[in-house]
JSON list of C-alpha atoms in Angstrom, two decimals:
[
{"chain": "I", "resi": 1, "resn": "ASP", "atom": "CA", "xyz": [56.46, 20.46, 39.77]},
{"chain": "I", "resi": 2, "resn": "THR", "atom": "CA", "xyz": [56.99, 22.44, 36.29]},
{"chain": "I", "resi": 3, "resn": "GLY", "atom": "CA", "xyz": [53.63, 23.64, 36.13]},
{"chain": "I", "resi": 4, "resn": "VAL", "atom": "CA", "xyz": [51.54, 22.48, 33.28]},
{"chain": "I", "resi": 5, "resn": "SER", "atom": "CA", "xyz": [53.23, 21.63, 29.97]},
{"chain": "I", "resi": 6, "resn": "GLN", "atom": "CA", "xyz": [51.46, 21.96, 26.65]},
{"chain": "I", "resi": 7, "resn": "ASP", "atom": "CA", "xyz": [52.30, 20.84, 23.18]},
{"chain": "I", "resi": 8, "resn": "PRO", "atom": "CA", "xyz": [53.37, 21.74, 20.33]},
{"chain": "I", "resi": 9, "resn": "ARG", "atom": "CA", "xyz": [53.40, 25.69, 21.48]},
{"chain": "I", "resi": 10, "resn": "HIS", "atom": "CA", "xyz": [52.51, 26.68, 17.82]},
{"chain": "I", "resi": 11, "resn": "LYS", "atom": "CA", "xyz": [50.33, 24.18, 15.16]},
{"chain": "I", "resi": 12, "resn": "ILE", "atom": "CA", "xyz": [49.55, 24.89, 12.15]},
{"chain": "I", "resi": 13, "resn": "THR", "atom": "CA", "xyz": [48.00, 23.37, 9.95]},
{"chain": "I", "resi": 14, "resn": "LYS", "atom": "CA", "xyz": [45.69, 23.25, 6.22]},
{"chain": "I", "resi": 15, "resn": "ARG", "atom": "CA", "xyz": [42.30, 22.90, 6.40]},
{"chain": "I", "resi": 16, "resn": "GLY", "atom": "CA", "xyz": [41.18, 19.27, 6.42]},
{"chain": "I", "resi": 17, "resn": "GLN", "atom": "CA", "xyz": [43.75, 17.74, 8.24]},
{"chain": "I", "resi": 18, "resn": "ASN", "atom": "CA", "xyz": [44.07, 16.41, 11.53]},
{"chain": "I", "resi": 19, "resn": "VAL", "atom": "CA", "xyz": [45.48, 17.61, 14.36]},
{"chain": "I", "resi": 20, "resn": "THR", "atom": "CA", "xyz": [46.32, 16.86, 17.83]},
{"chain": "I", "resi": 21, "resn": "PHE", "atom": "CA", "xyz": [47.79, 18.49, 21.00]},
{"chain": "I", "resi": 22, "resn": "ARG", "atom": "CA", "xyz": [49.17, 17.09, 24.78]},
{"chain": "I", "resi": 23, "resn": "CYS", "atom": "CA", "xyz": [48.54, 18.74, 28.00]},
{"chain": "I", "resi": 24, "resn": "ASP", "atom": "CA", "xyz": [50.81, 17.66, 30.87]},
{"chain": "I", "resi": 25, "resn": "PRO", "atom": "CA", "xyz": [49.20, 18.47, 34.04]},
{"chain": "I", "resi": 26, "resn": "ILE", "atom": "CA", "xyz": [51.19, 19.29, 37.41]},
{"chain": "I", "resi": 27, "resn": "SER", "atom": "CA", "xyz": [51.03, 15.61, 38.56]},
{"chain": "I", "resi": 28, "resn": "GLU", "atom": "CA", "xyz": [49.29, 16.06, 42.03]},
{"chain": "I", "resi": 29, "resn": "HIS", "atom": "CA", "xyz": [46.32, 17.60, 40.27]},
{"chain": "I", "resi": 30, "resn": "ASN", "atom": "CA", "xyz": [43.34, 15.38, 39.74]},
{"chain": "I", "resi": 31, "resn": "ARG", "atom": "CA", "xyz": [41.11, 17.93, 37.38]},
{"chain": "I", "resi": 32, "resn": "LEU", "atom": "CA", "xyz": [42.47, 18.98, 34.07]},
{"chain": "I", "resi": 33, "resn": "TYR", "atom": "CA", "xyz": [40.04, 21.60, 31.95]},
{"chain": "I", "resi": 34, "resn": "TRP", "atom": "CA", "xyz": [40.19, 22.34, 28.26]},
{"chain": "I", "resi": 35, "resn": "TYR", "atom": "CA", "xyz": [39.24, 26.01, 27.49]},
{"chain": "I", "resi": 36, "resn": "ARG", "atom": "CA", "xyz": [39.81, 27.54, 23.67]},
{"chain": "I", "resi": 37, "resn": "GLN", "atom": "CA", "xyz": [40.82, 31.35, 23.43]},
{"chain": "I", "resi": 38, "resn": "THR", "atom": "CA", "xyz": [39.86, 33.42, 20.41]},
{"chain": "I", "resi": 39, "resn": "LEU", "atom": "CA", "xyz": [41.33, 36.67, 19.68]},
{"chain": "I", "resi": 40, "resn": "GLY", "atom": "CA", "xyz": [39.55, 39.32, 22.19]},
{"chain": "I", "resi": 41, "resn": "GLN", "atom": "CA", "xyz": [37.66, 37.05, 24.12]},
{"chain": "I", "resi": 42, "resn": "GLY", "atom": "CA", "xyz": [38.46, 34.74, 27.79]},
{"chain": "I", "resi": 43, "resn": "PRO", "atom": "CA", "xyz": [38.32, 32.01, 27.75]},
{"chain": "I", "resi": 44, "resn": "GLU", "atom": "CA", "xyz": [36.22, 29.17, 26.40]},
{"chain": "I", "resi": 45, "resn": "PHE", "atom": "CA", "xyz": [35.43, 26.08, 28.68]},
{"chain": "I", "resi": 46, "resn": "LEU", "atom": "CA", "xyz": [35.84, 23.29, 26.48]},
{"chain": "I", "resi": 47, "resn": "THR", "atom": "CA", "xyz": [35.77, 19.74, 28.69]},
{"chain": "I", "resi": 48, "resn": "TYR", "atom": "CA", "xyz": [37.06, 18.81, 32.00]},
{"chain": "I", "resi": 49, "resn": "PHE", "atom": "CA", "xyz": [38.28, 15.42, 33.79]},
{"chain": "I", "resi": 50, "resn": "GLN", "atom": "CA", "xyz": [38.19, 14.00, 37.33]},
{"chain": "I", "resi": 51, "resn": "ASN", "atom": "CA", "xyz": [40.93, 11.95, 37.26]},
{"chain": "I", "resi": 52, "resn": "GLU", "atom": "CA", "xyz": [40.69, 9.42, 34.31]},
{"chain": "I", "resi": 53, "resn": "ALA", "atom": "CA", "xyz": [36.63, 10.37, 33.69]},
{"chain": "I", "resi": 54, "resn": "GLN", "atom": "CA", "xyz": [35.58, 12.82, 31.07]},
{"chain": "I", "resi": 55, "resn": "LEU", "atom": "CA", "xyz": [32.73, 14.57, 33.78]},
{"chain": "I", "resi": 56, "resn": "GLU", "atom": "CA", "xyz": [31.50, 17.34, 31.11]},
{"chain": "I", "resi": 57, "resn": "LYS", "atom": "CA", "xyz": [32.03, 18.57, 27.59]},
{"chain": "I", "resi": 58, "resn": "SER", "atom": "CA", "xyz": [30.52, 21.95, 26.55]},
{"chain": "I", "resi": 59, "resn": "ARG", "atom": "CA", "xyz": [28.61, 22.34, 23.65]},
{"chain": "I", "resi": 60, "resn": "LEU", "atom": "CA", "xyz": [31.13, 23.85, 21.90]},
{"chain": "I", "resi": 61, "resn": "LEU", "atom": "CA", "xyz": [32.81, 20.83, 21.21]},
{"chain": "I", "resi": 62, "resn": "SER", "atom": "CA", "xyz": [31.63, 19.11, 18.32]},
{"chain": "I", "resi": 63, "resn": "ASP", "atom": "CA", "xyz": [31.72, 15.84, 16.91]},
{"chain": "I", "resi": 64, "resn": "ARG", "atom": "CA", "xyz": [35.60, 16.25, 15.42]},
{"chain": "I", "resi": 65, "resn": "PHE", "atom": "CA", "xyz": [36.28, 17.29, 19.13]},
{"chain": "I", "resi": 66, "resn": "SER", "atom": "CA", "xyz": [37.95, 14.38, 21.31]},
{"chain": "I", "resi": 67, "resn": "ALA", "atom": "CA", "xyz": [39.70, 14.40, 24.43]},
{"chain": "I", "resi": 68, "resn": "GLU", "atom": "CA", "xyz": [40.88, 11.85, 26.34]},
{"chain": "I", "resi": 69, "resn": "ARG", "atom": "CA", "xyz": [43.09, 10.81, 29.86]},
{"chain": "I", "resi": 70, "resn": "PRO", "atom": "CA", "xyz": [44.27, 7.78, 29.70]},
{"chain": "I", "resi": 71, "resn": "LYS", "atom": "CA", "xyz": [45.68, 6.81, 33.47]},
{"chain": "I", "resi": 72, "resn": "GLY", "atom": "CA", "xyz": [44.46, 10.07, 34.72]},
{"chain": "I", "resi": 73, "resn": "SER", "atom": "CA", "xyz": [47.46, 12.10, 33.80]},
{"chain": "I", "resi": 74, "resn": "PHE", "atom": "CA", "xyz": [48.26, 13.65, 30.59]},
{"chain": "I", "resi": 75, "resn": "SER", "atom": "CA", "xyz": [45.14, 13.91, 28.28]},
{"chain": "I", "resi": 76, "resn": "THR", "atom": "CA", "xyz": [45.40, 14.70, 24.13]},
{"chain": "I", "resi": 77, "resn": "LEU", "atom": "CA", "xyz": [42.74, 17.48, 22.17]},
{"chain": "I", "resi": 78, "resn": "GLU", "atom": "CA", "xyz": [42.31, 15.98, 19.00]},
{"chain": "I", "resi": 79, "resn": "ILE", "atom": "CA", "xyz": [40.50, 18.33, 16.13]},
{"chain": "I", "resi": 80, "resn": "GLN", "atom": "CA", "xyz": [39.42, 15.75, 12.88]},
{"chain": "I", "resi": 81, "resn": "ARG", "atom": "CA", "xyz": [38.58, 17.33, 9.83]},
{"chain": "I", "resi": 82, "resn": "THR", "atom": "CA", "xyz": [39.66, 21.30, 11.07]},
{"chain": "I", "resi": 83, "resn": "GLU", "atom": "CA", "xyz": [38.18, 24.18, 9.41]},
{"chain": "I", "resi": 84, "resn": "GLN", "atom": "CA", "xyz": [39.53, 27.62, 10.10]},
{"chain": "I", "resi": 85, "resn": "GLY", "atom": "CA", "xyz": [37.35, 28.54, 12.70]},
{"chain": "I", "resi": 86, "resn": "ASP", "atom": "CA", "xyz": [38.53, 26.09, 14.59]},
{"chain": "I", "resi": 87, "resn": "SER", "atom": "CA", "xyz": [42.09, 28.84, 14.64]},
{"chain": "I", "resi": 88, "resn": "ALA", "atom": "CA", "xyz": [42.31, 29.30, 18.33]},
{"chain": "I", "resi": 89, "resn": "MET", "atom": "CA", "xyz": [44.72, 29.22, 21.71]},
{"chain": "I", "resi": 90, "resn": "TYR", "atom": "CA", "xyz": [44.10, 26.09, 23.15]},
{"chain": "I", "resi": 91, "resn": "LEU", "atom": "CA", "xyz": [44.63, 26.18, 27.06]},
{"chain": "I", "resi": 92, "resn": "CYS", "atom": "CA", "xyz": [45.02, 23.14, 29.36]},
{"chain": "I", "resi": 93, "resn": "ALA", "atom": "CA", "xyz": [44.99, 24.07, 33.77]},
{"chain": "I", "resi": 94, "resn": "SER", "atom": "CA", "xyz": [44.78, 21.61, 36.22]},
{"chain": "I", "resi": 95, "resn": "SER", "atom": "CA", "xyz": [43.69, 21.59, 40.27]},
{"chain": "I", "resi": 96, "resn": "LEU", "atom": "CA", "xyz": [43.67, 19.66, 42.54]},
{"chain": "I", "resi": 97, "resn": "PHE", "atom": "CA", "xyz": [39.72, 19.79, 43.94]},
{"chain": "I", "resi": 98, "resn": "THR", "atom": "CA", "xyz": [39.70, 21.65, 46.43]},
{"chain": "I", "resi": 99, "resn": "SER", "atom": "CA", "xyz": [42.04, 24.12, 45.10]},
{"chain": "I", "resi": 100, "resn": "GLY", "atom": "CA", "xyz": [41.06, 27.80, 45.08]},
{"chain": "I", "resi": 101, "resn": "GLY", "atom": "CA", "xyz": [42.63, 28.47, 41.24]},
{"chain": "I", "resi": 102, "resn": "TYR", "atom": "CA", "xyz": [43.29, 26.58, 38.32]},
{"chain": "I", "resi": 103, "resn": "THR", "atom": "CA", "xyz": [47.30, 26.64, 36.38]},
{"chain": "I", "resi": 104, "resn": "PHE", "atom": "CA", "xyz": [47.00, 26.94, 33.31]},
{"chain": "I", "resi": 105, "resn": "GLY", "atom": "CA", "xyz": [49.63, 26.54, 30.50]},
{"chain": "I", "resi": 106, "resn": "SER", "atom": "CA", "xyz": [51.04, 28.72, 28.25]},
{"chain": "I", "resi": 107, "resn": "GLY", "atom": "CA", "xyz": [48.92, 26.86, 25.26]},
{"chain": "I", "resi": 108, "resn": "THR", "atom": "CA", "xyz": [49.00, 25.77, 21.97]},
{"chain": "I", "resi": 109, "resn": "ARG", "atom": "CA", "xyz": [47.52, 28.20, 18.97]},
{"chain": "I", "resi": 110, "resn": "LEU", "atom": "CA", "xyz": [46.68, 26.26, 16.38]},
{"chain": "I", "resi": 111, "resn": "THR", "atom": "CA", "xyz": [46.07, 28.15, 12.75]},
{"chain": "I", "resi": 112, "resn": "VAL", "atom": "CA", "xyz": [44.47, 26.68, 10.30]},
{"chain": "I", "resi": 113, "resn": "VAL", "atom": "CA", "xyz": [45.22, 27.80, 6.92]},
{"chain": "V", "resi": 1, "resn": "ASP", "atom": "CA", "xyz": [24.99, 35.53, 26.35]},
{"chain": "V", "resi": 2, "resn": "GLN", "atom": "CA", "xyz": [27.75, 36.93, 28.09]},
{"chain": "V", "resi": 3, "resn": "GLN", "atom": "CA", "xyz": [26.99, 35.71, 31.40]},
{"chain": "V", "resi": 4, "resn": "VAL", "atom": "CA", "xyz": [30.67, 37.89, 33.14]},
{"chain": "V", "resi": 5, "resn": "LYS", "atom": "CA", "xyz": [31.52, 40.78, 31.15]},
{"chain": "V", "resi": 6, "resn": "GLN", "atom": "CA", "xyz": [33.59, 43.31, 31.29]},
{"chain": "V", "resi": 7, "resn": "ASN", "atom": "CA", "xyz": [33.00, 46.40, 29.60]},
{"chain": "V", "resi": 8, "resn": "SER", "atom": "CA", "xyz": [36.56, 48.12, 29.65]},
{"chain": "V", "resi": 9, "resn": "PRO", "atom": "CA", "xyz": [38.93, 46.61, 26.88]},
{"chain": "V", "resi": 10, "resn": "SER", "atom": "CA", "xyz": [41.41, 48.63, 28.40]},
{"chain": "V", "resi": 11, "resn": "LEU", "atom": "CA", "xyz": [42.30, 50.80, 30.90]},
{"chain": "V", "resi": 12, "resn": "SER", "atom": "CA", "xyz": [45.36, 53.48, 31.30]},
{"chain": "V", "resi": 13, "resn": "VAL", "atom": "CA", "xyz": [47.10, 54.79, 35.04]},
{"chain": "V", "resi": 14, "resn": "GLN", "atom": "CA", "xyz": [50.18, 56.00, 35.93]},
{"chain": "V", "resi": 15, "resn": "GLU", "atom": "CA", "xyz": [52.82, 54.66, 38.00]},
{"chain": "V", "resi": 16, "resn": "GLY", "atom": "CA", "xyz": [51.87, 54.04, 42.09]},
{"chain": "V", "resi": 17, "resn": "ARG", "atom": "CA", "xyz": [48.33, 55.18, 41.37]},
{"chain": "V", "resi": 18, "resn": "ILE", "atom": "CA", "xyz": [45.29, 52.71, 41.76]},
{"chain": "V", "resi": 19, "resn": "SER", "atom": "CA", "xyz": [44.07, 50.74, 38.92]},
{"chain": "V", "resi": 20, "resn": "ILE", "atom": "CA", "xyz": [40.55, 49.67, 39.12]},
{"chain": "V", "resi": 21, "resn": "LEU", "atom": "CA", "xyz": [39.33, 46.77, 37.65]},
{"chain": "V", "resi": 22, "resn": "ASN", "atom": "CA", "xyz": [35.25, 46.09, 36.74]},
{"chain": "V", "resi": 23, "resn": "CYS", "atom": "CA", "xyz": [33.52, 42.87, 36.21]},
{"chain": "V", "resi": 24, "resn": "ASP", "atom": "CA", "xyz": [29.51, 42.55, 35.48]},
{"chain": "V", "resi": 25, "resn": "TYR", "atom": "CA", "xyz": [27.94, 39.12, 35.93]},
{"chain": "V", "resi": 26, "resn": "THR", "atom": "CA", "xyz": [24.28, 38.17, 35.25]},
{"chain": "V", "resi": 27, "resn": "ASN", "atom": "CA", "xyz": [23.74, 34.70, 36.65]},
{"chain": "V", "resi": 28, "resn": "SER", "atom": "CA", "xyz": [22.82, 35.23, 40.77]},
{"chain": "V", "resi": 29, "resn": "MET", "atom": "CA", "xyz": [23.82, 31.13, 41.23]},
{"chain": "V", "resi": 30, "resn": "PHE", "atom": "CA", "xyz": [27.16, 31.97, 40.83]},
{"chain": "V", "resi": 31, "resn": "ASP", "atom": "CA", "xyz": [29.26, 32.40, 44.07]},
{"chain": "V", "resi": 32, "resn": "TYR", "atom": "CA", "xyz": [32.85, 32.13, 43.42]},
{"chain": "V", "resi": 33, "resn": "PHE", "atom": "CA", "xyz": [34.94, 34.57, 41.77]},
{"chain": "V", "resi": 34, "resn": "LEU", "atom": "CA", "xyz": [38.18, 34.76, 40.45]},
{"chain": "V", "resi": 35, "resn": "TRP", "atom": "CA", "xyz": [40.70, 37.31, 38.72]},
{"chain": "V", "resi": 36, "resn": "TYR", "atom": "CA", "xyz": [43.35, 36.27, 36.37]},
{"chain": "V", "resi": 37, "resn": "LYS", "atom": "CA", "xyz": [46.45, 37.81, 34.61]},
{"chain": "V", "resi": 38, "resn": "LYS", "atom": "CA", "xyz": [47.87, 36.88, 31.56]},
{"chain": "V", "resi": 39, "resn": "TYR", "atom": "CA", "xyz": [50.53, 38.48, 29.87]},
{"chain": "V", "resi": 40, "resn": "PRO", "atom": "CA", "xyz": [51.81, 37.75, 26.29]},
{"chain": "V", "resi": 41, "resn": "ALA", "atom": "CA", "xyz": [52.55, 34.70, 24.91]},
{"chain": "V", "resi": 42, "resn": "GLU", "atom": "CA", "xyz": [51.67, 32.89, 28.25]},
{"chain": "V", "resi": 43, "resn": "GLY", "atom": "CA", "xyz": [48.78, 31.38, 30.31]},
{"chain": "V", "resi": 44, "resn": "PRO", "atom": "CA", "xyz": [46.76, 33.03, 32.61]},
{"chain": "V", "resi": 45, "resn": "THR", "atom": "CA", "xyz": [47.80, 33.63, 35.96]},
{"chain": "V", "resi": 46, "resn": "PHE", "atom": "CA", "xyz": [45.48, 33.13, 39.27]},
{"chain": "V", "resi": 47, "resn": "LEU", "atom": "CA", "xyz": [45.75, 36.27, 40.58]},
{"chain": "V", "resi": 48, "resn": "ILE", "atom": "CA", "xyz": [43.23, 36.43, 43.55]},
{"chain": "V", "resi": 49, "resn": "SER", "atom": "CA", "xyz": [39.27, 35.00, 44.82]},
{"chain": "V", "resi": 50, "resn": "ILE", "atom": "CA", "xyz": [36.64, 36.11, 46.69]},
{"chain": "V", "resi": 51, "resn": "SER", "atom": "CA", "xyz": [34.01, 33.36, 48.09]},
{"chain": "V", "resi": 52, "resn": "SER", "atom": "CA", "xyz": [30.16, 34.92, 47.48]},
{"chain": "V", "resi": 53, "resn": "ILE", "atom": "CA", "xyz": [30.12, 34.94, 51.82]},
{"chain": "V", "resi": 54, "resn": "LYS", "atom": "CA", "xyz": [32.25, 37.44, 51.80]},
{"chain": "V", "resi": 55, "resn": "ASP", "atom": "CA", "xyz": [32.21, 40.94, 50.19]},
{"chain": "V", "resi": 56, "resn": "LYS", "atom": "CA", "xyz": [35.59, 41.75, 50.31]},
{"chain": "V", "resi": 57, "resn": "ASN", "atom": "CA", "xyz": [39.25, 40.17, 50.05]},
{"chain": "V", "resi": 58, "resn": "GLU", "atom": "CA", "xyz": [42.80, 41.32, 50.38]},
{"chain": "V", "resi": 59, "resn": "ASP", "atom": "CA", "xyz": [46.12, 39.87, 48.93]},
{"chain": "V", "resi": 60, "resn": "GLY", "atom": "CA", "xyz": [49.02, 42.50, 49.16]},
{"chain": "V", "resi": 61, "resn": "ARG", "atom": "CA", "xyz": [48.24, 45.00, 46.58]},
{"chain": "V", "resi": 62, "resn": "PHE", "atom": "CA", "xyz": [45.31, 43.62, 44.81]},
{"chain": "V", "resi": 63, "resn": "THR", "atom": "CA", "xyz": [41.87, 43.82, 46.67]},
{"chain": "V", "resi": 64, "resn": "VAL", "atom": "CA", "xyz": [38.52, 42.27, 45.12]},
{"chain": "V", "resi": 65, "resn": "PHE", "atom": "CA", "xyz": [35.31, 44.07, 46.14]},
{"chain": "V", "resi": 66, "resn": "LEU", "atom": "CA", "xyz": [31.99, 41.42, 45.49]},
{"chain": "V", "resi": 67, "resn": "ASN", "atom": "CA", "xyz": [28.54, 43.43, 45.42]},
{"chain": "V", "resi": 68, "resn": "LYS", "atom": "CA", "xyz": [26.32, 40.84, 45.38]},
{"chain": "V", "resi": 69, "resn": "SER", "atom": "CA", "xyz": [22.95, 42.86, 44.93]},
{"chain": "V", "resi": 70, "resn": "ALA", "atom": "CA", "xyz": [24.49, 44.43, 42.59]},
{"chain": "V", "resi": 71, "resn": "LYS", "atom": "CA", "xyz": [26.43, 41.54, 40.33]},
{"chain": "V", "resi": 72, "resn": "HIS", "atom": "CA", "xyz": [29.88, 43.60, 40.25]},
{"chain": "V", "resi": 73, "resn": "LEU", "atom": "CA", "xyz": [32.21, 42.79, 41.41]},
{"chain": "V", "resi": 74, "resn": "SER", "atom": "CA", "xyz": [36.12, 44.79, 40.96]},
{"chain": "V", "resi": 75, "resn": "LEU", "atom": "CA", "xyz": [39.96, 44.56, 41.29]},
{"chain": "V", "resi": 76, "resn": "HIS", "atom": "CA", "xyz": [41.87, 47.19, 42.98]},
{"chain": "V", "resi": 77, "resn": "ILE", "atom": "CA", "xyz": [45.62, 47.56, 42.39]},
{"chain": "V", "resi": 78, "resn": "VAL", "atom": "CA", "xyz": [47.40, 49.79, 44.86]},
{"chain": "V", "resi": 79, "resn": "PRO", "atom": "CA", "xyz": [50.07, 51.15, 44.04]},
{"chain": "V", "resi": 80, "resn": "SER", "atom": "CA", "xyz": [49.98, 50.34, 40.35]},
{"chain": "V", "resi": 81, "resn": "GLN", "atom": "CA", "xyz": [53.31, 49.05, 38.86]},
{"chain": "V", "resi": 82, "resn": "PRO", "atom": "CA", "xyz": [54.84, 49.29, 35.59]},
{"chain": "V", "resi": 83, "resn": "GLY", "atom": "CA", "xyz": [54.81, 44.85, 35.77]},
{"chain": "V", "resi": 84, "resn": "ASP", "atom": "CA", "xyz": [51.34, 45.13, 36.61]},
{"chain": "V", "resi": 85, "resn": "SER", "atom": "CA", "xyz": [50.48, 45.71, 32.86]},
{"chain": "V", "resi": 86, "resn": "ALA", "atom": "CA", "xyz": [48.51, 43.20, 31.18]},
{"chain": "V", "resi": 87, "resn": "VAL", "atom": "CA", "xyz": [45.19, 41.60, 30.43]},
{"chain": "V", "resi": 88, "resn": "TYR", "atom": "CA", "xyz": [43.14, 40.77, 33.15]},
{"chain": "V", "resi": 89, "resn": "PHE", "atom": "CA", "xyz": [40.13, 38.43, 33.62]},
{"chain": "V", "resi": 90, "resn": "CYS", "atom": "CA", "xyz": [37.80, 38.13, 36.11]},
{"chain": "V", "resi": 91, "resn": "ALA", "atom": "CA", "xyz": [35.92, 34.98, 36.14]},
{"chain": "V", "resi": 92, "resn": "ALA", "atom": "CA", "xyz": [33.14, 32.74, 37.68]},
{"chain": "V", "resi": 93, "resn": "SER", "atom": "CA", "xyz": [32.07, 29.51, 39.00]},
{"chain": "V", "resi": 94, "resn": "ASP", "atom": "CA", "xyz": [28.49, 28.20, 40.43]},
{"chain": "V", "resi": 95, "resn": "GLY", "atom": "CA", "xyz": [30.06, 25.80, 42.30]},
{"chain": "V", "resi": 96, "resn": "GLY", "atom": "CA", "xyz": [31.85, 27.45, 45.33]},
{"chain": "V", "resi": 97, "resn": "PHE", "atom": "CA", "xyz": [35.20, 26.00, 43.05]},
{"chain": "V", "resi": 98, "resn": "SER", "atom": "CA", "xyz": [36.06, 23.30, 45.02]},
{"chain": "V", "resi": 99, "resn": "GLY", "atom": "CA", "xyz": [32.66, 21.83, 45.28]},
{"chain": "V", "resi": 100, "resn": "ASN", "atom": "CA", "xyz": [31.24, 20.99, 41.79]},
{"chain": "V", "resi": 101, "resn": "THR", "atom": "CA", "xyz": [32.60, 20.87, 38.48]},
{"chain": "V", "resi": 102, "resn": "GLY", "atom": "CA", "xyz": [35.02, 23.97, 38.88]},
{"chain": "V", "resi": 103, "resn": "LYS", "atom": "CA", "xyz": [33.88, 25.04, 35.61]},
{"chain": "V", "resi": 104, "resn": "LEU", "atom": "CA", "xyz": [34.89, 29.29, 35.00]},
{"chain": "V", "resi": 105, "resn": "ILE", "atom": "CA", "xyz": [32.78, 31.32, 32.42]},
{"chain": "V", "resi": 106, "resn": "PHE", "atom": "CA", "xyz": [34.95, 33.84, 31.71]},
{"chain": "V", "resi": 107, "resn": "GLY", "atom": "CA", "xyz": [34.80, 37.79, 30.76]},
{"chain": "V", "resi": 108, "resn": "GLN", "atom": "CA", "xyz": [36.97, 39.44, 28.07]},
{"chain": "V", "resi": 109, "resn": "GLY", "atom": "CA", "xyz": [39.26, 40.95, 29.48]},
{"chain": "V", "resi": 110, "resn": "THR", "atom": "CA", "xyz": [40.49, 44.10, 30.23]},
{"chain": "V", "resi": 111, "resn": "THR", "atom": "CA", "xyz": [44.02, 45.38, 29.09]},
{"chain": "V", "resi": 112, "resn": "LEU", "atom": "CA", "xyz": [45.72, 47.41, 32.22]},
{"chain": "V", "resi": 113, "resn": "GLN", "atom": "CA", "xyz": [48.80, 49.71, 31.06]},
{"chain": "V", "resi": 114, "resn": "VAL", "atom": "CA", "xyz": [51.05, 51.32, 33.92]},
{"chain": "V", "resi": 115, "resn": "LYS", "atom": "CA", "xyz": [53.02, 53.44, 32.93]},
{"chain": "V", "resi": 116, "resn": "PRO", "atom": "CA", "xyz": [55.87, 54.73, 34.67]}
]
């Protein structure tokens, strides 16, 4: 058990480019969550999966955002046509259905220039 | 609409003394509350939680108190240690965590500095 792994740790991209982040959860965890954190704020919920099914999406997740979790293992979060307002820390977390708390990854810091 | 609020952006205490971090919420449907600690360049780490059927939960140096009538919870750290210096987030769920989505609503965080 190596914890929740996120790749890359940092991403700098030009406005209008597409980016994709990957999250590898703890292997036995069936729930996977994506959150976004901006400076001075707490993490904000974006979406979550139970196994391979995406069960809820926040209204923060515009049409430019898409998340997948094929086969209920790793997950990807893609942002198309990035905007400067997308600059943030993107956090992935996983849990067991009956867990008392998430395990977060270290996050991917996105900077859109 | 900030449903979970941490009104103190920062707190400074001396080593060995008590640290008290506060959190207020507005949604009466919240029934499960958690505290997370975050160091720079790391993801938040789960610290302690409490269900709405309790008013206190203790784990070592950490105790969380819940006052449902006031919609207020607090985290007490006794004694405080320099290694406790971090950002602390309060979070709430309306699904009992294990029951519904497990989606958490986080406060803005309080930066705790423990001085040696």
